[in-house]
Coordinates of C-alpha atoms and ligand atoms in Angstrom, one line a residue:
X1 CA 26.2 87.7 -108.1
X2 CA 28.7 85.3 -108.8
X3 CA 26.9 82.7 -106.7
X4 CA 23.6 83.5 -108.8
X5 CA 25.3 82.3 -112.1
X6 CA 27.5 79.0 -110.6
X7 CA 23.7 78.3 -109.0
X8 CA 22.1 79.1 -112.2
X9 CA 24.4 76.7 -114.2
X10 CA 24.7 73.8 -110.9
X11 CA 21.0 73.7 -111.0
X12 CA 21.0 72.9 -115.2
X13 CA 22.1 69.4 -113.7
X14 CA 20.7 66.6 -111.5
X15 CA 21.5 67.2 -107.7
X16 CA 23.0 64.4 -106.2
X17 CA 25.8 64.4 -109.1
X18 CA 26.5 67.9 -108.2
X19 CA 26.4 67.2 -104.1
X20 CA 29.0 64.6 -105.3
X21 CA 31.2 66.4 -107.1
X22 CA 30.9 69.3 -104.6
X23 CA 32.3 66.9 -102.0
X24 CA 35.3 66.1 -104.7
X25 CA 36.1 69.4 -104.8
X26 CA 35.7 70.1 -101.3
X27 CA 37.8 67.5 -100.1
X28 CA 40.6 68.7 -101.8
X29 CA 40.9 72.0 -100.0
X30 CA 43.7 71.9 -97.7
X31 CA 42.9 71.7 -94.3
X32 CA 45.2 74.6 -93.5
X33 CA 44.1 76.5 -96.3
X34 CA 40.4 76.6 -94.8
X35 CA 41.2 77.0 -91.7
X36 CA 43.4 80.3 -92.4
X37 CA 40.7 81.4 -94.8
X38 CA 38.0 80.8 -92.0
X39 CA 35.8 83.9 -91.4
X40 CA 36.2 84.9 -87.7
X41 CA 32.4 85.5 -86.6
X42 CA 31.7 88.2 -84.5
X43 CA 32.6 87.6 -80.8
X44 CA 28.8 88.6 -79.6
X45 CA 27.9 85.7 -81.4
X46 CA 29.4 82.6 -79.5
X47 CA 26.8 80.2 -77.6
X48 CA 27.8 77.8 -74.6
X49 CA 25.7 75.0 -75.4
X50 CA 25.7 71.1 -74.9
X51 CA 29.1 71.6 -72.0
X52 CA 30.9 72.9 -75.6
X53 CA 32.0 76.7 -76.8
X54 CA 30.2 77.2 -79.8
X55 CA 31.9 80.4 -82.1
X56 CA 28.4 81.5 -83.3
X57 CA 24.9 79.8 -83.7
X58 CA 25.0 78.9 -86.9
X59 CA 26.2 75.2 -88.2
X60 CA 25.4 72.8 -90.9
X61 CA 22.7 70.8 -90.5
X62 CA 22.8 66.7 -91.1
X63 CA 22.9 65.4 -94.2
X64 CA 24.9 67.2 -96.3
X65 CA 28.0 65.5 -95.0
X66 CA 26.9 61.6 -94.4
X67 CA 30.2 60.6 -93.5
X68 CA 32.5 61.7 -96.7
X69 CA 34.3 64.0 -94.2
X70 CA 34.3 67.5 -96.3
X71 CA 34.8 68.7 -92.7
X72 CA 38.0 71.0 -93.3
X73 CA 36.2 73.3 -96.6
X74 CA 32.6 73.2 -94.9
X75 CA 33.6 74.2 -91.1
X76 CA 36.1 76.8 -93.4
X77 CA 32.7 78.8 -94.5
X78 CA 32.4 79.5 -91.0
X79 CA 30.0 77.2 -89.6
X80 CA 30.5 77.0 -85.8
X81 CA 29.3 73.6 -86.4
X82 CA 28.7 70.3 -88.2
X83 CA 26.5 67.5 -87.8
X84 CA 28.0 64.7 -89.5
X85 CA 24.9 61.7 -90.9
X86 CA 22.7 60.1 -90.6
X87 CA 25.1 57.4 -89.9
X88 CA 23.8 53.7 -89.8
X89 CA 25.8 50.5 -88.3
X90 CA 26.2 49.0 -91.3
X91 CA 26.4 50.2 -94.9
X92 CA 23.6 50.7 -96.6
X93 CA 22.9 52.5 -100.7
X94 CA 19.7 54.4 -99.7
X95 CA 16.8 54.6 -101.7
X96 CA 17.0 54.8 -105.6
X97 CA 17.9 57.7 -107.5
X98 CA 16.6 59.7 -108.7
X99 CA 15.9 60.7 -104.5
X100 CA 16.3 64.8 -104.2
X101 CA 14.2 67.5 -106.1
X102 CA 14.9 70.7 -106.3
X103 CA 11.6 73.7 -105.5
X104 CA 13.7 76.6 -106.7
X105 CA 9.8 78.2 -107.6
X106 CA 9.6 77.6 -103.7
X107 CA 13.1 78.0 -102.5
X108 CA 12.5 74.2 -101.3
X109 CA 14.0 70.6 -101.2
X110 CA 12.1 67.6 -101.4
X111 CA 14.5 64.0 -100.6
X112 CA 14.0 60.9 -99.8
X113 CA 17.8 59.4 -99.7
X114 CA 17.1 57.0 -97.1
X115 CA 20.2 57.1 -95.2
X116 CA 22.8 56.2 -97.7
X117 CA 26.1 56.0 -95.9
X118 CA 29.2 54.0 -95.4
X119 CA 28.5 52.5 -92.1
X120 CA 29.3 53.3 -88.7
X121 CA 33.4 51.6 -88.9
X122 CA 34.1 53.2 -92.2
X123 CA 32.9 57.1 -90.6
X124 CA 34.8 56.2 -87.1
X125 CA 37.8 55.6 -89.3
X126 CA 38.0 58.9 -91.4
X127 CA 37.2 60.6 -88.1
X128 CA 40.1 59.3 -86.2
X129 CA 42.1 60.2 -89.4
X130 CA 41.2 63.5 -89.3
X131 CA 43.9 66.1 -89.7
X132 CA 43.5 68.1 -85.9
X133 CA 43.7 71.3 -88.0
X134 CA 40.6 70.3 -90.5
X135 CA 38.3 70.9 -87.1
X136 CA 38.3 74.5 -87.1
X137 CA 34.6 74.2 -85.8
X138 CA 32.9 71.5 -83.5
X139 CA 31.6 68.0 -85.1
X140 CA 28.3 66.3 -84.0
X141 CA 27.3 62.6 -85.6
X142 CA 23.8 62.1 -86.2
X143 CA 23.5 58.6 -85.9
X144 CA 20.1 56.2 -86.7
X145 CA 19.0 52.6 -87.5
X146 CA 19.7 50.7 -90.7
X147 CA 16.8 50.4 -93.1
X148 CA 16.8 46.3 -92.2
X149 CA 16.1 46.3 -88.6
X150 CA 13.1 46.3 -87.2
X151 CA 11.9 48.9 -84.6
X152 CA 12.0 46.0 -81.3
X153 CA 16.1 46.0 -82.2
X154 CA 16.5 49.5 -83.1
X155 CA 18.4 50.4 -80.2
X156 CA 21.2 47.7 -80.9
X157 CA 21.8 49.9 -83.9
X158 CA 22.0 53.0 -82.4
X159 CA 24.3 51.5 -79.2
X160 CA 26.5 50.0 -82.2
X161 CA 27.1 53.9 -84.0
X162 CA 27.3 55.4 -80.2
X163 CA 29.5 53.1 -79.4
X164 CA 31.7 53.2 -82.8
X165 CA 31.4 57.0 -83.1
X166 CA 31.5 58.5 -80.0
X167 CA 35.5 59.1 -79.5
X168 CA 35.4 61.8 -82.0
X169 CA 32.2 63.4 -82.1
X170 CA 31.7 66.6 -79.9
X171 CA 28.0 65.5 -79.4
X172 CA 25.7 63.0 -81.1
X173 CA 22.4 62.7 -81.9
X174 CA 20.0 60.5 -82.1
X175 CA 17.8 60.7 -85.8
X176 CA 14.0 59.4 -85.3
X177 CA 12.3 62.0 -87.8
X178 CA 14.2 61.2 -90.5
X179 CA 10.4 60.6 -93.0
X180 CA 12.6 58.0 -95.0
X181 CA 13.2 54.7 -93.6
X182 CA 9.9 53.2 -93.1
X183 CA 8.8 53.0 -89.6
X184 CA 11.2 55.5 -88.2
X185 CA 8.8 58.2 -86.8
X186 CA 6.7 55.6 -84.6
X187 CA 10.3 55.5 -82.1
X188 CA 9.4 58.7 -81.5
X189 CA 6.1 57.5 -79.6
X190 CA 6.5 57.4 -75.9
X191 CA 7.3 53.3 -74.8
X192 CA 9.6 53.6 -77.6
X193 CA 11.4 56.5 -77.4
X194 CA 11.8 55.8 -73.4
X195 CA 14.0 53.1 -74.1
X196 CA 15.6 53.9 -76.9
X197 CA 16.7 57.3 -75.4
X198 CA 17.9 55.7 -71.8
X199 CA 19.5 52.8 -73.8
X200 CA 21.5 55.6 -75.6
X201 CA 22.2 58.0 -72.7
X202 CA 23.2 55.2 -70.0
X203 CA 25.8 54.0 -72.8
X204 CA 27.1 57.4 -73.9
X205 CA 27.1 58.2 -70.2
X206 CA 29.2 55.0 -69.7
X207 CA 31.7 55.3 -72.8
X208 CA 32.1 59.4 -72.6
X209 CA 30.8 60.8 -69.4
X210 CA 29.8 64.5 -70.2
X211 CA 29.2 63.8 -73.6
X212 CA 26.1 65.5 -75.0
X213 CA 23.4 63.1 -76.7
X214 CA 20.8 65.2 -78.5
X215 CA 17.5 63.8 -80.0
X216 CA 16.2 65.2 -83.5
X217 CA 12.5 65.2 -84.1
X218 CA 9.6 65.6 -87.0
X219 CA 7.9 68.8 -87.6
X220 CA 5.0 66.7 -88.0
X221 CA 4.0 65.3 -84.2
X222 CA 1.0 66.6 -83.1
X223 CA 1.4 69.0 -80.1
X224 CA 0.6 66.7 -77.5
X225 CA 3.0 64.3 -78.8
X226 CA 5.3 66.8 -78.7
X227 CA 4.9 67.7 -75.4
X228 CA 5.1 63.8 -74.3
X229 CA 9.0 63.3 -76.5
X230 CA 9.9 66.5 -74.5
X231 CA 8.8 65.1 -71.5
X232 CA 10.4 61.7 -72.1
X233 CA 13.4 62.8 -73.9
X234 CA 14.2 65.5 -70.3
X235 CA 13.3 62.6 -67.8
X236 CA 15.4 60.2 -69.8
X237 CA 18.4 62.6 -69.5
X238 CA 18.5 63.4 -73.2
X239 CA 21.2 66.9 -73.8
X240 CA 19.0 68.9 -75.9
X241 CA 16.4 68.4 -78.3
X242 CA 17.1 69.2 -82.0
X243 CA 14.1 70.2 -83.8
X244 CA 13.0 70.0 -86.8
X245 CA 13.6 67.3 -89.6
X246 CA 12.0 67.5 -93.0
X247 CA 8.4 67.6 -93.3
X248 CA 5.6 65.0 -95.4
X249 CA 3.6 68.3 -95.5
X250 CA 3.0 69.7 -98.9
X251 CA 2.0 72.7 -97.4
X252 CA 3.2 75.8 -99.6
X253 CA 4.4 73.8 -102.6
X254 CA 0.6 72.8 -103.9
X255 CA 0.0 72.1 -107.0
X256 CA 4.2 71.9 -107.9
X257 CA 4.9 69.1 -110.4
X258 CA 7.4 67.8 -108.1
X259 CA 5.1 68.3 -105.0
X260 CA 3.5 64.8 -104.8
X261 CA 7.4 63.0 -105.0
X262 CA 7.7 61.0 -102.2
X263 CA 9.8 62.3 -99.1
X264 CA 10.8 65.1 -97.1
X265 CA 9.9 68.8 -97.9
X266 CA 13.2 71.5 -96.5
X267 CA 13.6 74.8 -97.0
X268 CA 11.0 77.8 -97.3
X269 CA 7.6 75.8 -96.7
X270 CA 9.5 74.7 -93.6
X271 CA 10.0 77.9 -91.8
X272 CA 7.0 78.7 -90.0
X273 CA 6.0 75.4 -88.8
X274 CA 9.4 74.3 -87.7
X275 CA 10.1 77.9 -85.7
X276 CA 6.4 76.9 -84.2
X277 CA 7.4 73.8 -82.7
X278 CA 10.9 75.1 -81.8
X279 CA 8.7 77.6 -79.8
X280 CA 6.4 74.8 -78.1
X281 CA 10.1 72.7 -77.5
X282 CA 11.4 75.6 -76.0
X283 CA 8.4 76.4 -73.7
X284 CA 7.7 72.5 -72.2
X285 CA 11.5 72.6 -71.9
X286 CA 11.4 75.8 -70.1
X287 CA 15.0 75.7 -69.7
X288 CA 15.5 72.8 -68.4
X289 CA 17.4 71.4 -71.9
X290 CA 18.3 73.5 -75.1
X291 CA 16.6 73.4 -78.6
X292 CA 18.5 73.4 -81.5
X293 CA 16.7 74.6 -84.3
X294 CA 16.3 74.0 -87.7
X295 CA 13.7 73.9 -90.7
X296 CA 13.8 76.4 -93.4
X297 CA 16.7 79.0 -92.2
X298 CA 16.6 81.1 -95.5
X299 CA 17.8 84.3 -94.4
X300 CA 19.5 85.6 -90.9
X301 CA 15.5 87.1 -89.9
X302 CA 14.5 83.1 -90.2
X303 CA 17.8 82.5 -87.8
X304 CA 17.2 85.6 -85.9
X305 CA 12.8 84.2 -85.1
X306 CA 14.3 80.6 -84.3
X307 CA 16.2 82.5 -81.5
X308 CA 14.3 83.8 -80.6
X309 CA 11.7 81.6 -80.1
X310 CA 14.0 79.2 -77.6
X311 CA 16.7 78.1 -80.4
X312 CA 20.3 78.1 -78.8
X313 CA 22.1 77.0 -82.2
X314 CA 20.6 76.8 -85.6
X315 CA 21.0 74.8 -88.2
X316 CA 21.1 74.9 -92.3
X317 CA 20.9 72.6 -95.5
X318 CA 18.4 74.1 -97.9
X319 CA 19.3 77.6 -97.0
X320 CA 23.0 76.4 -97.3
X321 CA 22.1 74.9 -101.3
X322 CA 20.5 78.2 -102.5
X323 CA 22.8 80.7 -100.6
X324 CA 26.4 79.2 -101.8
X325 CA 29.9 79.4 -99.5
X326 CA 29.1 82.5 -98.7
X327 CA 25.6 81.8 -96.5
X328 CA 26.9 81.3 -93.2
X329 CA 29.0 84.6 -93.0
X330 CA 25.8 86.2 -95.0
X331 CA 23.7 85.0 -91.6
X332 CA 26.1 85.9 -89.5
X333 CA 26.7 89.0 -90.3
X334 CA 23.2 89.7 -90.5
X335 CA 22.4 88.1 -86.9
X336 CA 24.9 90.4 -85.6
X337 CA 22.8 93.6 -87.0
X338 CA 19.6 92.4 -85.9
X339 CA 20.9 91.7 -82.5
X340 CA 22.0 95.3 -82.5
X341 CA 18.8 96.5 -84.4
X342 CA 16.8 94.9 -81.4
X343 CA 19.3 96.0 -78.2
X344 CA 20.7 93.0 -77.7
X345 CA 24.8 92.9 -76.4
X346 CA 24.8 89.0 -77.1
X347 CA 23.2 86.6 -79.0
X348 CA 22.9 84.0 -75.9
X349 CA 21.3 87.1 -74.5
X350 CA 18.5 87.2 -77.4
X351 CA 17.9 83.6 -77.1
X352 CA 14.3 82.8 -76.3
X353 CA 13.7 86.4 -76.2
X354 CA 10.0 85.7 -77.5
X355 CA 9.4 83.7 -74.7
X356 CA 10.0 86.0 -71.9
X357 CA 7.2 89.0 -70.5
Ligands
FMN401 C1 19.0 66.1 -99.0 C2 18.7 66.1 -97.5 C3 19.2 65.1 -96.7 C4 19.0 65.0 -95.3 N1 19.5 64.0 -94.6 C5 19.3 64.0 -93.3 C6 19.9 63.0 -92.5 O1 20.5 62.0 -93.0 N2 19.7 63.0 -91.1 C7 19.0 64.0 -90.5 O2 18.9 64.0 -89.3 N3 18.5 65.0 -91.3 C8 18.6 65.1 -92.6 N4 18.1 66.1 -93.3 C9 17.3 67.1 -92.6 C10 18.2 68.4 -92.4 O3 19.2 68.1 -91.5 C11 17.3 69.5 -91.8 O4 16.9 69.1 -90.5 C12 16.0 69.8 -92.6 O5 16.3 69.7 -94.0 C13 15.4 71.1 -92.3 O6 16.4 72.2 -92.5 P1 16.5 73.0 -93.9 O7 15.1 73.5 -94.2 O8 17.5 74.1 -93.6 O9 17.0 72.1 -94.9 C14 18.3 66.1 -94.7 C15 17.8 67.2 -95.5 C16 18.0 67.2 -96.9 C17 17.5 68.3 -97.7

């Protein structure tokens, strides 16, 4: 109830000025504090994924966090995780603002920030500063290509954050579904995305042996496409496949004023399609690497179908915006009575669930 009125009153005002004072405040929290404060999810819930020990499924997905290091308050709500990004090489504004929309009609984001971030030295930096106790949870850094370079040099850029950013960063990932910087998507296409992805691997393997690299993709490949950046990304030696990023779909928000703003739809309209191709990910996959999921997580029964549909972890933002601090608790406590509810003893036990028999 409380939530309902701060949200009511927040969303009076323009979003990014209240994601930046959110941060303000957020950065003040003592890393102590939050981690004292931390909800303790329920032991049922922990996941061994990506070589790491995960408390529960549920983390924050990227962008919220591009690199402002809110770490301590946000891993306090008791996110298992964070994915830190997109980070770029070098600095770059992003688009211009206005560049994020609220749905609320449809419980839906639409953005198109274009990877505004400090750079890939200024991130590495507040990492390594980090106070040990602020990481109460595990940190991933989703890393991608400056808006400037073109797609034949895109790897230098992501070699450059991997090889900045990979000291403190549990895993990283590598972002190219983001809908925003113009050309992005087409590295997901198979030449490309084979040598982007062994480019990254052989140097992460070289730098940090062990360390997971994870590859995020668009809910809007076809599934034969999908199948092939499976394919590639398993046979390149890619860690797991994160899936989904925002969507240019306007699917469920026809007909919105804000529906034909240019950029990536989150949140509700998101659902279904992204626990669809989490399902097809999971099912080429077949085991071999894990999905994590993410695309419209509203309520734990959206985190409890990813699940089950192949998703080891899963991942928030728009959820995270209309739910408040208290969201990742909300889910889960909630996953921990549907996994009961269904006759589960674990969640790693539920996981894929759908896919079995
Ligand atoms: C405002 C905003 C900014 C985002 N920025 C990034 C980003 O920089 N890198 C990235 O990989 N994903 C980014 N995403 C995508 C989210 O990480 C997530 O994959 C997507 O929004 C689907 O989840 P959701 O429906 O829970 O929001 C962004 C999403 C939003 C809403």
């Amino acid at each position: 109830m409380r939530w309902r009125l701060l949200r009511w009153i927040l969303f009076r005002f323009d979003p990014e000025s209240v994601h930046r004072v959110a941060h303000r405040l957020l950065r003040l929290v003592p890393p102590w504090l939050a981690r004292w404060r931390r909800p303790r999810p329920d032991p049922r819930l922990r996941v061994r994924c990506l070589g790491l020990d995960f408390e529960g499924p549920i983390g924050l997905a990227a962008g919220f966090d591009k690199g402002d290091l809110s770490v301590a308050a946000l891993l306090g709500m008791g996110f298992s995780h964070l994915e830190i990004g997109t980070i770029t090489p070098r600095p770059q504004p992003g688009n211009d603002r206005p560049r994020i929309f609220r749905i609320p009609e449809h419980r839906a984001l639409i953005n198109r920030m274009g990877f505004n971030n400090e750079g890939a030295a200024a991130c590495a930096s507040r990492l390594a500063a980090l106070d040990p106790r602020a990481r109460s949870g595990l940190i991933g850094v989703n890393v991608g290509k400056n808006k400037a370079t073109p797609n034949d040099r895109a790897l230098d850029d992501y070699l450059a954050c991997i090889e900045a950013l990979h000291r403190d960063a549990d895993y990283l990932v590598v972002n190219i579904s983001s809908p925003n910087t113009p050309g992005l998507r087409q590295l997901q296409e198979r030449e490309a995305l084979d040598r982007l992805l062994r480019g990254c691997v052989a140097r992460l393997a070289a730098l940090a042996p062990g360390k997971a690299l994870v590859v995020k993709l668009s809910p809007d490949l076809s599934d034969e496409a999908l199948d092939e950046a499976v394919d590639v990304a398993i046979a390149a030696g890619v860690s797991a496949i994160s899936a989904t990023n925002t969507t240019l779909s306007r699917a469920g928000v026809e007909g919105h004023p804000r529906a034909g703003e240019a950029g990536g739809l989150s949140g509700a309209p998101l659902t279904a399609r992204s626990t669809e191709v989490i399902r097809r990910v999971a099912v080429r996959a077949a085991g071999r690497i894990p999905v994590i999921g993410s695309g419209g997580v509203m309520s734990a029964e959206d985190a409890w179908a990813k699940l089950r549909a192949g998703a080891s972890l899963v991942q928030v933002y728009t959820g995270f915006i209309y739910g408040g601090p208290g969201f990742p608790s909300q889910l889960n406590a909630g996953l921990v009575k549907l996994m009961e509810r269904d006759g589960f003893r674990s969640i790693e036990e539920a996981i894929g669930a759908d896919l079995k028999g």
